[in-house]
mmCIF file of C-alpha atoms in Angstrom:
data_model
loop_
_atom_site.group_PDB
_atom_site.id
_atom_site.type_symbol
_atom_site.label_atom_id
_atom_site.label_comp_id
_atom_site.label_asym_id
_atom_site.label_seq_id
_atom_site.Cartn_x
_atom_site.Cartn_y
_atom_site.Cartn_z
ATOM 1 C CA MET A 29 7.875 -21.239 -5.771
ATOM 2 C CA GLN A 30 9.870 -20.771 -2.601
ATOM 3 C CA GLY A 31 7.371 -19.194 -0.152
ATOM 4 C CA ASN A 32 9.309 -19.596 2.742
ATOM 5 C CA ARG A 33 12.352 -18.456 2.497
ATOM 6 C CA LYS A 34 14.263 -15.347 4.582
ATOM 7 C CA ALA A 35 13.517 -11.706 2.263
ATOM 8 C CA THR A 36 17.266 -10.738 2.985
ATOM 9 C CA PRO A 37 19.801 -12.317 6.192
ATOM 10 C CA GLY A 38 20.749 -10.017 8.217
ATOM 11 C CA VAL A 39 23.180 -8.319 6.643
ATOM 12 C CA PHE A 40 23.133 -5.209 8.411
ATOM 13 C CA LYS A 41 24.026 -5.566 12.167
ATOM 14 C CA VAL A 42 23.915 -1.756 14.497
ATOM 15 C CA ARG A 43 24.503 -0.976 17.055
ATOM 16 C CA LEU A 44 24.291 1.887 20.150
ATOM 17 C CA ALA A 45 27.063 3.135 21.892
ATOM 18 C CA SER A 46 24.589 4.805 24.234
ATOM 19 C CA PHE A 47 20.890 5.287 24.824
ATOM 20 C CA THR A 48 19.340 7.069 27.569
ATOM 21 C CA LEU A 49 16.139 8.030 28.908
ATOM 22 C CA LEU A 50 16.447 10.670 27.172
ATOM 23 C CA ALA A 51 16.899 8.201 23.917
ATOM 24 C CA THR A 52 14.310 6.247 24.193
ATOM 25 C CA ALA A 53 11.272 8.887 24.240
ATOM 26 C CA THR A 54 12.577 10.607 21.042
ATOM 27 C CA LEU A 55 12.233 7.566 19.129
ATOM 28 C CA LEU A 56 8.522 7.398 20.895
ATOM 29 C CA THR A 57 7.863 10.880 19.552
ATOM 30 C CA GLY A 58 10.259 10.671 16.091
ATOM 31 C CA CYS A 59 10.527 13.762 14.025
ATOM 32 C CA GLU A 60 9.406 15.762 11.723
ATOM 33 C CA ARG A 61 8.797 15.740 8.431
ATOM 34 C CA GLY A 62 12.328 17.687 7.455
ATOM 35 C CA SER A 63 14.113 16.854 11.082
ATOM 36 C CA ALA A 64 17.145 14.391 11.659
ATOM 37 C CA ASP A 65 17.958 12.595 14.991
ATOM 38 C CA GLY A 66 21.448 14.548 16.323
ATOM 39 C CA SER A 67 22.135 12.540 18.581
ATOM 40 C CA GLY A 68 25.339 10.755 17.063
ATOM 41 C CA GLU A 69 24.740 6.905 19.028
ATOM 42 C CA SER A 70 26.101 4.665 16.812
ATOM 43 C CA THR A 71 23.598 1.001 15.472
ATOM 44 C CA THR A 72 26.003 -1.525 15.984
ATOM 45 C CA GLY A 73 26.051 -4.717 17.322
ATOM 46 C CA THR A 74 23.528 -7.828 18.996
ATOM 47 C CA SER A 75 19.985 -7.246 18.502
ATOM 48 C CA GLY A 76 18.575 -4.431 20.235
ATOM 49 C CA CYS A 77 14.540 -5.595 20.995
ATOM 50 C CA PRO A 78 15.421 -9.454 21.513
ATOM 51 C CA ALA A 79 11.569 -11.043 22.151
ATOM 52 C CA VAL A 80 10.354 -7.893 19.249
ATOM 53 C CA HIS A 81 12.970 -8.912 16.855
ATOM 54 C CA ALA A 82 12.008 -12.763 17.208
ATOM 55 C CA GLN A 83 8.013 -12.291 16.656
ATOM 56 C CA ALA A 84 9.270 -10.155 13.914
ATOM 57 C CA GLU A 85 10.822 -12.667 11.842
ATOM 58 C CA ALA A 86 8.012 -15.010 12.617
ATOM 59 C CA ALA A 87 6.036 -12.907 11.085
ATOM 60 C CA VAL A 88 7.949 -11.591 8.005
ATOM 61 C CA ARG A 89 8.846 -15.660 6.716
ATOM 62 C CA GLN A 90 5.175 -16.059 7.015
ATOM 63 C CA ALA A 91 3.750 -13.267 4.986
ATOM 64 C CA GLU A 92 6.552 -14.200 2.268
ATOM 65 C CA GLN A 93 4.973 -17.100 1.191
ATOM 66 C CA THR A 94 3.304 -17.050 -1.585
ATOM 67 C CA ASP A 95 1.810 -20.681 -1.536
ATOM 68 C CA VAL A 96 -1.468 -19.209 -0.107
ATOM 69 C CA PRO A 97 -4.399 -20.849 -1.113
ATOM 70 C CA TRP A 98 -7.211 -18.240 -1.875
ATOM 71 C CA ASN A 99 -9.495 -17.865 1.165
ATOM 72 C CA GLY A 100 -11.912 -15.320 -0.703
ATOM 73 C CA PRO A 101 -15.371 -15.708 -1.738
ATOM 74 C CA ILE A 102 -16.620 -18.769 -2.831
ATOM 75 C CA SER A 103 -19.937 -18.587 -3.825
ATOM 76 C CA GLY A 104 -22.662 -15.090 -4.346
ATOM 77 C CA PRO A 105 -24.956 -14.358 -7.210
ATOM 78 C CA ARG A 106 -24.882 -14.819 -10.693
ATOM 79 C CA LYS A 107 -23.902 -11.594 -12.987
ATOM 80 C CA VAL A 108 -26.899 -9.171 -13.587
ATOM 81 C CA PRO A 109 -25.869 -8.247 -16.998
ATOM 82 C CA GLY A 110 -25.431 -5.148 -18.793
ATOM 83 C CA LYS A 111 -24.389 -2.372 -16.130
ATOM 84 C CA THR A 112 -21.431 0.604 -16.455
ATOM 85 C CA VAL A 113 -19.185 1.150 -14.198
ATOM 86 C CA VAL A 114 -17.449 4.242 -13.822
ATOM 87 C CA TYR A 115 -14.229 4.481 -11.733
ATOM 88 C CA VAL A 116 -13.386 8.070 -10.476
ATOM 89 C CA ALA A 117 -8.717 7.883 -9.802
ATOM 90 C CA GLU A 118 -7.554 9.960 -7.877
ATOM 91 C CA THR A 119 -4.397 9.994 -10.334
ATOM 92 C CA MET A 120 -3.688 7.314 -12.123
ATOM 93 C CA THR A 121 0.042 8.095 -12.199
ATOM 94 C CA ASN A 122 -0.343 6.201 -8.595
ATOM 95 C CA PRO A 123 0.785 2.803 -10.368
ATOM 96 C CA GLY A 124 -2.148 1.107 -7.223
ATOM 97 C CA VAL A 125 -5.087 3.338 -8.096
ATOM 98 C CA ALA A 126 -3.755 2.968 -11.879
ATOM 99 C CA GLY A 127 -2.962 -1.639 -11.368
ATOM 100 C CA VAL A 128 -6.304 -2.257 -9.480
ATOM 101 C CA ALA A 129 -7.852 0.033 -12.476
ATOM 102 C CA ASN A 130 -6.783 -2.650 -14.832
ATOM 103 C CA GLY A 131 -8.039 -5.574 -12.947
ATOM 104 C CA VAL A 132 -11.619 -3.556 -13.102
ATOM 105 C CA ARG A 133 -11.714 -3.088 -16.427
ATOM 106 C CA GLU A 134 -10.431 -7.253 -17.173
ATOM 107 C CA ALA A 135 -13.207 -8.100 -15.247
ATOM 108 C CA ALA A 136 -15.865 -6.646 -16.317
ATOM 109 C CA ARG A 137 -15.121 -7.935 -19.943
ATOM 110 C CA VAL A 138 -15.408 -11.438 -18.411
ATOM 111 C CA ILE A 139 -18.944 -10.116 -16.068
ATOM 112 C CA GLY A 140 -20.029 -7.999 -19.353
ATOM 113 C CA TRP A 141 -20.637 -4.473 -18.563
ATOM 114 C CA HIS A 142 -18.962 -1.286 -19.455
ATOM 115 C CA VAL A 143 -16.068 0.864 -17.716
ATOM 116 C CA ARG A 144 -15.134 4.533 -17.517
ATOM 117 C CA VAL A 145 -12.157 5.222 -16.199
ATOM 118 C CA ILE A 146 -11.936 9.477 -14.937
ATOM 119 C CA ASP A 147 -8.733 10.828 -13.690
ATOM 120 C CA GLY A 148 -8.873 13.259 -10.892
ATOM 121 C CA GLY A 149 -5.372 14.392 -12.356
ATOM 122 C CA GLY A 150 -3.892 14.402 -8.082
ATOM 123 C CA THR A 151 -5.197 17.829 -7.179
ATOM 124 C CA PRO A 152 -9.015 18.234 -5.255
ATOM 125 C CA ALA A 153 -10.483 20.024 -7.605
ATOM 126 C CA GLY A 154 -9.737 17.880 -10.211
ATOM 127 C CA ILE A 155 -11.097 15.411 -8.238
ATOM 128 C CA GLU A 156 -14.027 16.955 -7.116
ATOM 129 C CA ALA A 157 -14.614 17.537 -11.335
ATOM 130 C CA ALA A 158 -14.075 13.987 -11.959
ATOM 131 C CA MET A 159 -16.130 12.364 -9.167
ATOM 132 C CA SER A 160 -19.159 15.685 -10.880
ATOM 133 C CA GLU A 161 -18.952 14.133 -13.998
ATOM 134 C CA ALA A 162 -19.088 10.193 -12.801
ATOM 135 C CA VAL A 163 -22.268 11.564 -10.964
ATOM 136 C CA THR A 164 -23.640 13.598 -13.970
ATOM 137 C CA LEU A 165 -23.081 9.920 -16.035
ATOM 138 C CA LYS A 166 -25.578 8.079 -13.478
ATOM 139 C CA PRO A 167 -24.466 4.754 -13.858
ATOM 140 C CA SER A 168 -25.519 1.486 -12.363
ATOM 141 C CA GLY A 169 -21.480 2.125 -10.007
ATOM 142 C CA ILE A 170 -18.881 4.208 -9.706
ATOM 143 C CA VAL A 171 -15.477 3.526 -7.694
ATOM 144 C CA ILE A 172 -14.053 5.449 -5.291
ATOM 145 C CA GLY A 173 -10.000 4.657 -6.574
ATOM 146 C CA GLY A 174 -8.350 6.229 -4.042
ATOM 147 C CA PHE A 175 -9.152 9.332 -2.832
ATOM 148 C CA ASP A 176 -10.904 10.075 0.131
ATOM 149 C CA PRO A 177 -14.573 10.176 -0.224
ATOM 150 C CA ASN A 178 -15.262 13.062 2.414
ATOM 151 C CA SER A 179 -13.454 15.699 -0.122
ATOM 152 C CA THR A 180 -16.250 15.360 -2.057
ATOM 153 C CA SER A 181 -18.853 14.568 -0.010
ATOM 154 C CA ARG A 182 -21.240 16.840 -2.210
ATOM 155 C CA GLN A 183 -21.181 14.741 -5.505
ATOM 156 C CA VAL A 184 -21.677 11.256 -2.970
ATOM 157 C CA SER A 185 -24.520 12.705 -1.563
ATOM 158 C CA ARG A 186 -26.061 12.644 -5.193
ATOM 159 C CA ALA A 187 -24.532 9.212 -5.853
ATOM 160 C CA ASN A 188 -26.680 8.599 -2.591
ATOM 161 C CA ALA A 189 -29.574 10.473 -3.442
ATOM 162 C CA GLU A 190 -29.879 8.808 -6.711
ATOM 163 C CA HIS A 191 -29.147 5.224 -5.834
ATOM 164 C CA ILE A 192 -25.741 4.537 -7.841
ATOM 165 C CA PRO A 193 -23.991 2.087 -4.537
ATOM 166 C CA LEU A 194 -19.946 3.308 -4.135
ATOM 167 C CA VAL A 195 -17.199 0.721 -3.854
ATOM 168 C CA GLY A 196 -14.410 2.946 -2.825
ATOM 169 C CA TRP A 197 -10.169 1.640 -2.770
ATOM 170 C CA HIS A 198 -8.030 2.669 -0.455
ATOM 171 C CA ALA A 199 -10.970 5.657 0.363
ATOM 172 C CA LEU A 200 -11.256 5.122 3.777
ATOM 173 C CA ALA A 201 -8.639 3.416 6.527
ATOM 174 C CA ALA A 202 -10.803 0.405 6.463
ATOM 175 C CA PRO A 203 -12.318 -2.283 4.728
ATOM 176 C CA GLY A 204 -15.781 -2.710 3.954
ATOM 177 C CA PRO A 205 -19.369 -1.173 4.269
ATOM 178 C CA SER A 206 -19.066 2.676 4.867
ATOM 179 C CA ARG A 207 -22.176 4.865 6.961
ATOM 180 C CA ARG A 208 -20.991 8.168 6.830
ATOM 181 C CA PRO A 209 -19.338 8.550 4.107
ATOM 182 C CA GLU A 210 -21.726 5.773 2.990
ATOM 183 C CA LEU A 211 -19.891 3.135 1.048
ATOM 184 C CA PHE A 212 -21.332 -0.361 0.420
ATOM 185 C CA THR A 213 -18.099 -1.416 0.673
ATOM 186 C CA ASN A 214 -14.217 -0.273 0.544
ATOM 187 C CA VAL A 215 -11.378 -2.502 -0.784
ATOM 188 C CA THR A 216 -7.787 -2.554 0.677
ATOM 189 C CA THR A 217 -5.668 -5.193 2.435
ATOM 190 C CA GLN A 218 -6.010 -4.258 6.617
ATOM 191 C CA VAL A 219 -3.447 -1.428 7.082
ATOM 192 C CA LYS A 220 -2.831 -1.630 9.968
ATOM 193 C CA ASP A 221 -2.233 -5.227 9.244
ATOM 194 C CA VAL A 222 0.857 -3.818 6.434
ATOM 195 C CA ALA A 223 1.729 -1.092 8.210
ATOM 196 C CA ARG A 224 2.704 -4.018 10.791
ATOM 197 C CA VAL A 225 4.856 -6.349 9.088
ATOM 198 C CA SER A 226 6.411 -3.037 7.675
ATOM 199 C CA ALA A 227 7.834 -2.165 10.340
ATOM 200 C CA GLN A 228 8.234 -6.223 11.207
ATOM 201 C CA TRP A 229 10.361 -6.545 8.309
ATOM 202 C CA ILE A 230 12.782 -4.028 9.392
ATOM 203 C CA ILE A 231 12.788 -5.166 13.121
ATOM 204 C CA SER A 232 13.577 -8.303 11.146
ATOM 205 C CA HIS A 233 16.126 -6.999 8.304
ATOM 206 C CA SER A 234 18.481 -5.282 10.947
ATOM 207 C CA ASP A 235 18.512 -7.950 13.506
ATOM 208 C CA GLY A 236 16.451 -4.737 15.953
ATOM 209 C CA ARG A 237 18.553 -2.223 15.519
ATOM 210 C CA ALA A 238 18.384 0.345 12.322
ATOM 211 C CA GLY A 239 18.539 4.643 11.243
ATOM 212 C CA VAL A 240 15.321 5.109 9.565
ATOM 213 C CA VAL A 241 13.453 7.234 7.858
ATOM 214 C CA LEU A 242 9.708 6.805 6.986
ATOM 215 C CA ILE A 243 7.961 8.773 3.641
ATOM 216 C CA THR A 244 4.723 9.493 3.670
ATOM 217 C CA ASP A 245 1.683 11.498 2.456
ATOM 218 C CA ALA A 246 -0.458 13.639 5.040
ATOM 219 C CA SER A 247 -2.588 14.976 2.416
ATOM 220 C CA ILE A 248 -4.563 12.105 2.575
ATOM 221 C CA PRO A 249 -6.213 10.128 5.286
ATOM 222 C CA PHE A 250 -5.897 6.018 4.171
ATOM 223 C CA ALA A 251 -1.777 7.083 3.402
ATOM 224 C CA LYS A 252 -1.709 9.134 7.078
ATOM 225 C CA ASN A 253 -2.766 6.230 9.273
ATOM 226 C CA LYS A 254 -0.611 3.821 7.740
ATOM 227 C CA SER A 255 1.814 5.559 8.258
ATOM 228 C CA ASP A 256 0.809 6.480 11.782
ATOM 229 C CA LEU A 257 0.748 3.086 12.891
ATOM 230 C CA ILE A 258 4.771 2.016 11.400
ATOM 231 C CA ARG A 259 5.789 4.843 13.377
ATOM 232 C CA LYS A 260 4.089 2.912 15.970
ATOM 233 C CA ASP A 261 5.478 -0.510 15.118
ATOM 234 C CA LEU A 262 8.741 0.468 14.685
ATOM 235 C CA ALA A 263 8.667 1.727 18.158
ATOM 236 C CA THR A 264 8.154 -1.480 19.057
ATOM 237 C CA CYS A 265 11.216 -2.433 19.078
ATOM 238 C CA ALA A 266 14.403 -0.350 20.907
ATOM 239 C CA GLY A 267 16.930 -0.887 19.024
ATOM 240 C CA VAL A 268 15.455 1.231 16.124
ATOM 241 C CA LYS A 269 15.376 5.289 15.892
ATOM 242 C CA LEU A 270 13.027 7.012 13.868
ATOM 243 C CA LEU A 271 14.746 9.712 12.500
ATOM 244 C CA ALA A 272 13.102 11.750 9.835
ATOM 245 C CA THR A 273 9.491 11.399 8.369
ATOM 246 C CA GLU A 274 8.896 13.250 5.040
ATOM 247 C CA ASN A 275 5.858 14.710 4.020
ATOM 248 C CA ILE A 276 5.820 14.695 0.363
ATOM 249 C CA PRO A 277 1.912 15.050 -0.951
ATOM 250 C CA ILE A 278 1.903 11.414 -4.176
ATOM 251 C CA PRO A 279 0.899 14.146 -7.623
ATOM 252 C CA ASP A 280 4.538 16.237 -5.777
ATOM 253 C CA ALA A 281 6.677 12.699 -5.659
ATOM 254 C CA SER A 282 8.523 12.951 -8.990
ATOM 255 C CA SER A 283 9.202 16.701 -8.509
ATOM 256 C CA ARG A 284 10.167 17.157 -4.652
ATOM 257 C CA THR A 285 11.190 13.326 -3.474
ATOM 258 C CA ARG A 286 14.839 13.334 -5.294
ATOM 259 C CA ARG A 287 15.559 16.564 -3.827
ATOM 260 C CA GLU A 288 14.715 16.283 -0.261
ATOM 261 C CA ILE A 289 16.614 12.435 -0.374
ATOM 262 C CA SER A 290 19.321 14.538 -1.005
ATOM 263 C CA SER A 291 19.645 16.574 1.665
ATOM 264 C CA LEU A 292 18.563 13.391 4.142
ATOM 265 C CA LEU A 293 21.831 11.429 2.945
ATOM 266 C CA SER A 294 23.381 15.236 3.157
ATOM 267 C CA ARG A 295 22.340 15.496 7.024
ATOM 268 C CA LEU A 296 21.560 11.702 8.178
ATOM 269 C CA GLN A 297 24.637 9.656 5.991
ATOM 270 C CA GLY A 298 25.731 6.308 7.308
ATOM 271 C CA ARG A 299 23.309 7.112 10.778
ATOM 272 C CA TRP A 300 20.517 5.884 7.816
ATOM 273 C CA THR A 301 20.190 2.114 7.466
ATOM 274 C CA HIS A 302 16.805 1.773 6.175
ATOM 275 C CA SER A 303 12.952 3.124 4.703
ATOM 276 C CA VAL A 304 9.986 2.908 5.135
ATOM 277 C CA ALA A 305 6.750 4.599 1.954
ATOM 278 C CA ILE A 306 3.350 4.528 1.368
ATOM 279 C CA ASN A 307 4.292 4.244 -1.411
ATOM 280 C CA ASP A 308 7.268 2.464 -3.486
ATOM 281 C CA LEU A 309 6.643 4.654 -6.369
ATOM 282 C CA TYR A 310 9.071 7.265 -4.096
ATOM 283 C CA PHE A 311 11.915 5.278 -4.365
ATOM 284 C CA ALA A 312 11.309 5.377 -7.820
ATOM 285 C CA ASP A 313 12.481 9.290 -7.948
ATOM 286 C CA ALA A 314 14.645 8.312 -5.181
ATOM 287 C CA ALA A 315 16.974 5.973 -7.356
ATOM 288 C CA PRO A 316 18.378 8.940 -8.800
ATOM 289 C CA ALA A 317 19.845 10.608 -5.338
ATOM 290 C CA PHE A 318 20.793 7.684 -3.297
ATOM 291 C CA ARG A 319 22.645 6.869 -6.506
ATOM 292 C CA ALA A 320 24.172 10.683 -7.435
ATOM 293 C CA ALA A 321 25.474 10.039 -3.437
ATOM 294 C CA GLY A 322 27.216 6.408 -4.121
ATOM 295 C CA LYS A 323 24.700 4.815 -2.849
ATOM 296 C CA LYS A 324 25.051 0.347 -3.708
ATOM 297 C CA GLY A 325 21.406 -0.083 -5.468
ATOM 298 C CA SER A 326 21.594 -3.574 -2.746
ATOM 299 C CA GLY A 327 21.701 -0.752 0.122
ATOM 300 C CA PRO A 328 22.077 0.343 2.488
ATOM 301 C CA PRO A 329 19.705 2.517 2.892
ATOM 302 C CA PHE A 330 17.550 -1.305 2.859
ATOM 303 C CA ASN A 331 13.857 0.116 1.473
ATOM 304 C CA ILE A 332 10.566 -1.518 1.541
ATOM 305 C CA GLY A 333 7.565 -0.333 -0.074
ATOM 306 C CA ALA A 334 4.183 -0.629 2.604
ATOM 307 C CA GLY A 335 2.396 -0.714 -0.463
ATOM 308 C CA ASP A 336 1.572 -0.852 -3.640
ATOM 309 C CA GLY A 337 3.187 -3.521 -5.353
ATOM 310 C CA ASP A 338 3.623 -2.032 -9.010
ATOM 311 C CA PRO A 339 5.557 -3.368 -11.422
ATOM 312 C CA SER A 340 7.800 -1.360 -11.527
ATOM 313 C CA ALA A 341 8.761 -1.552 -8.127
ATOM 314 C CA PHE A 342 9.064 -5.750 -8.460
ATOM 315 C CA GLN A 343 11.602 -5.208 -11.051
ATOM 316 C CA ARG A 344 13.875 -3.121 -8.293
ATOM 317 C CA ILE A 345 13.614 -5.219 -6.230
ATOM 318 C CA ASN A 346 14.608 -8.247 -8.934
ATOM 319 C CA SER A 347 17.075 -6.339 -9.886
ATOM 320 C CA GLY A 348 18.637 -5.064 -6.847
ATOM 321 C CA GLN A 349 18.194 -1.518 -7.383
ATOM 322 C CA TYR A 350 17.482 0.830 -4.372
ATOM 323 C CA GLN A 351 14.509 -1.201 -3.155
ATOM 324 C CA ALA A 352 14.903 -4.521 -0.838
ATOM 325 C CA ALA A 353 11.411 -5.201 -0.076
ATOM 326 C CA THR A 354 7.200 -4.561 -0.475
ATOM 327 C CA VAL A 355 4.291 -5.343 0.830
ATOM 328 C CA PRO A 356 2.145 -5.074 -2.509
ATOM 329 C CA GLU A 357 -1.478 -4.820 -2.834
ATOM 330 C CA PRO A 358 -3.002 -7.583 -5.005
ATOM 331 C CA LEU A 359 -4.107 -5.131 -7.625
ATOM 332 C CA SER A 360 -6.107 -6.947 -10.069
ATOM 333 C CA GLN A 361 -7.498 -9.300 -7.496
ATOM 334 C CA GLN A 362 -8.535 -6.142 -5.943
ATOM 335 C CA GLY A 363 -10.294 -4.832 -8.840
ATOM 336 C CA TRP A 364 -11.372 -8.086 -9.593
ATOM 337 C CA GLN A 365 -13.128 -7.866 -6.188
ATOM 338 C CA ILE A 366 -14.459 -4.104 -6.744
ATOM 339 C CA VAL A 367 -16.394 -6.341 -9.543
ATOM 340 C CA ASP A 368 -17.768 -8.580 -7.559
ATOM 341 C CA GLU A 369 -19.032 -6.323 -4.780
ATOM 342 C CA PHE A 370 -20.468 -4.646 -7.917
ATOM 343 C CA ASN A 371 -22.336 -7.979 -8.945
ATOM 344 C CA ARG A 372 -23.480 -8.849 -5.373
ATOM 345 C CA ALA A 373 -25.189 -4.345 -4.612
ATOM 346 C CA PHE A 374 -26.905 -5.259 -7.951
ATOM 347 C CA SER A 375 -28.437 -8.745 -6.182
ATOM 348 C CA GLY A 376 -29.575 -6.723 -3.202
ATOM 349 C CA ARG A 377 -27.129 -9.022 -1.676
ATOM 350 C CA PRO A 378 -24.024 -7.908 1.209
ATOM 351 C CA PRO A 379 -20.641 -7.570 0.532
ATOM 352 C CA SER A 380 -18.564 -10.195 0.449
ATOM 353 C CA GLY A 381 -15.888 -8.886 3.554
ATOM 354 C CA TYR A 382 -13.780 -10.840 2.615
ATOM 355 C CA THR A 383 -9.495 -8.572 2.884
ATOM 356 C CA ALA A 384 -6.740 -10.338 1.237
ATOM 357 C CA PRO A 385 -3.882 -10.683 3.561
ATOM 358 C CA VAL A 386 -0.868 -8.996 4.590
ATOM 359 C CA HIS A 387 1.719 -10.738 1.656
ATOM 360 C CA ILE A 388 6.024 -9.758 1.460
ATOM 361 C CA ALA A 389 7.389 -9.799 -1.454
ATOM 362 C CA THR A 390 11.107 -10.424 -1.882
ATOM 363 C CA ALA A 391 13.989 -10.616 -5.048
ATOM 364 C CA ASP A 392 14.512 -14.457 -3.358
ATOM 365 C CA ASN A 393 9.731 -15.159 -3.394
ATOM 366 C CA SER A 394 9.020 -13.437 -5.759
ATOM 367 C CA ALA A 395 10.669 -15.094 -8.671
ATOM 368 C CA GLY A 396 11.054 -12.751 -11.728
ATOM 369 C CA ALA A 397 7.226 -11.522 -10.838
ATOM 370 C CA THR A 398 5.883 -8.261 -11.384
ATOM 371 C CA THR A 399 2.958 -7.761 -9.401
ATOM 372 C CA TRP A 400 1.277 -10.025 -6.645
ATOM 373 C CA ASP A 401 -1.135 -11.833 -8.193
ATOM 374 C CA PRO A 402 -2.058 -14.475 -5.594
ATOM 375 C CA PRO A 403 -3.927 -17.401 -7.411
ATOM 376 C CA GLY A 404 -7.275 -19.106 -7.426
ATOM 377 C CA TYR A 405 -9.892 -15.521 -7.344
ATOM 378 C CA GLN A 406 -9.941 -15.828 -11.176
ATOM 379 C CA GLU A 407 -11.634 -18.685 -11.360
ATOM 380 C CA THR A 408 -13.158 -18.421 -8.434
ATOM 381 C CA TYR A 409 -15.579 -15.727 -9.261
ATOM 382 C CA ARG A 410 -15.645 -16.376 -13.343
ATOM 383 C CA LYS A 411 -17.622 -19.664 -11.060
ATOM 384 C CA ILE A 412 -19.809 -17.578 -8.842
ATOM 385 C CA TRP A 413 -20.856 -15.118 -12.204
ATOM 386 C CA GLY A 414 -21.319 -18.158 -14.132
ATOM 387 C CA GLU A 415 -18.956 -18.369 -16.950
#
C-alpha cells in the first residue's frame, strides 16, 4: 500500500470577501448546537492561514502512512490461564465499541480465556444494570467499554473492593492508569492527537478556507472533550469558520441525524464545505439527507470522522459516498491490548503504557480495506504470552 499519498487534492478553494474583527471573534467561539453563522461571508481564494496550512499538510502526510512498524510492547508476562473477562458495552450499536469487543474475543481465544459481553443499550439505566450484573458475576476482570465509569461509581467501587481489575476503552479522556476512578488502565489513542489531526485534515484539504459543521455527543465526557479540542484546533486557521455544532447523542443518531442534517443544509447551503464528527456512525445516518438534497457523494461537504473507523465508514470512503476520511482507532489491536493489559494485572505487573499513534484513512491509502489494522501486533502479543 502507498502510505505517503495525499488524502484528496485540494479541490475546494474558498475566499472570504471580508474578514472583520467581529468575524474573528465569532470564529474563535464557534456556534452553539442548532445555530448557524449568518454573516453571509464567501469562502473562496488562497490559503487563509499559510503557516498553519503548511504544518497541517505535513501532519496529514505523516498520519496517512500505512507502513508504520509496530511500536508497542515487545515483552511482558506469560499468559495467566483460566481467566474470565466481562466486557460491558456502552452500546453494541456503536461500531467502535463493538469492534473492540470483537478484538477482545479474538485475543481471548488465543490466550485461552472466556469472554462475556453485556450490552448497556446506550442508556444510563441500562449501563448501570450491565455493570451491576458484571460485578455480580465476579469475573477475573471487567472492561468498561466506551462509557464514563463515574456514571456507575457504585459498581466501580464494588469492583475495586473485590479486587476485580477494571480496564477501560474510551472510558476516560486520557490513556493509561487512573486512580479516581480506579482503573488499571484506559486504552485509547491520545484524544488531543485525534482532534488535532482531524482539524488539520480539514485545513489541509480546504487550503485553509472552510465552513465547518461539528457533530458531537456531549453526554459522553470523552466525546465532548474531543469535540472541544477539535473546535480549538480549527480556530488556529483564520480562514476556517465553525458554522454550527450539533449535539446528537450516539443512541439517538439513527432517529435524529437525518433531520438535523436536512435543517443545516437548508440554512447553511453553499457555505457548508466540510464536516467533522466525533464518530463515523453519524455519516451513515446523514447520507440519506445529503442524497435527498442532491449532494454528490464525493462532496462537498467533505466529511471526516474523528473515530472510530468501523467497516461501514471505510466502505463509504472507498466508494465516495458522503465520507472522505476517518481517523480510525485500531479497534482489533486495542482489543488485543486490553487482554494483554489484564494479563499484566493478573501477573502483578504494571500496565504497558502503550498508546497507538493516530492514522488517517482515505480512499487513496486504504487499498479497499474495511478496518485500520496495523501490522505486527498479533505476532508480538502471541510471543509475549507464549503462544
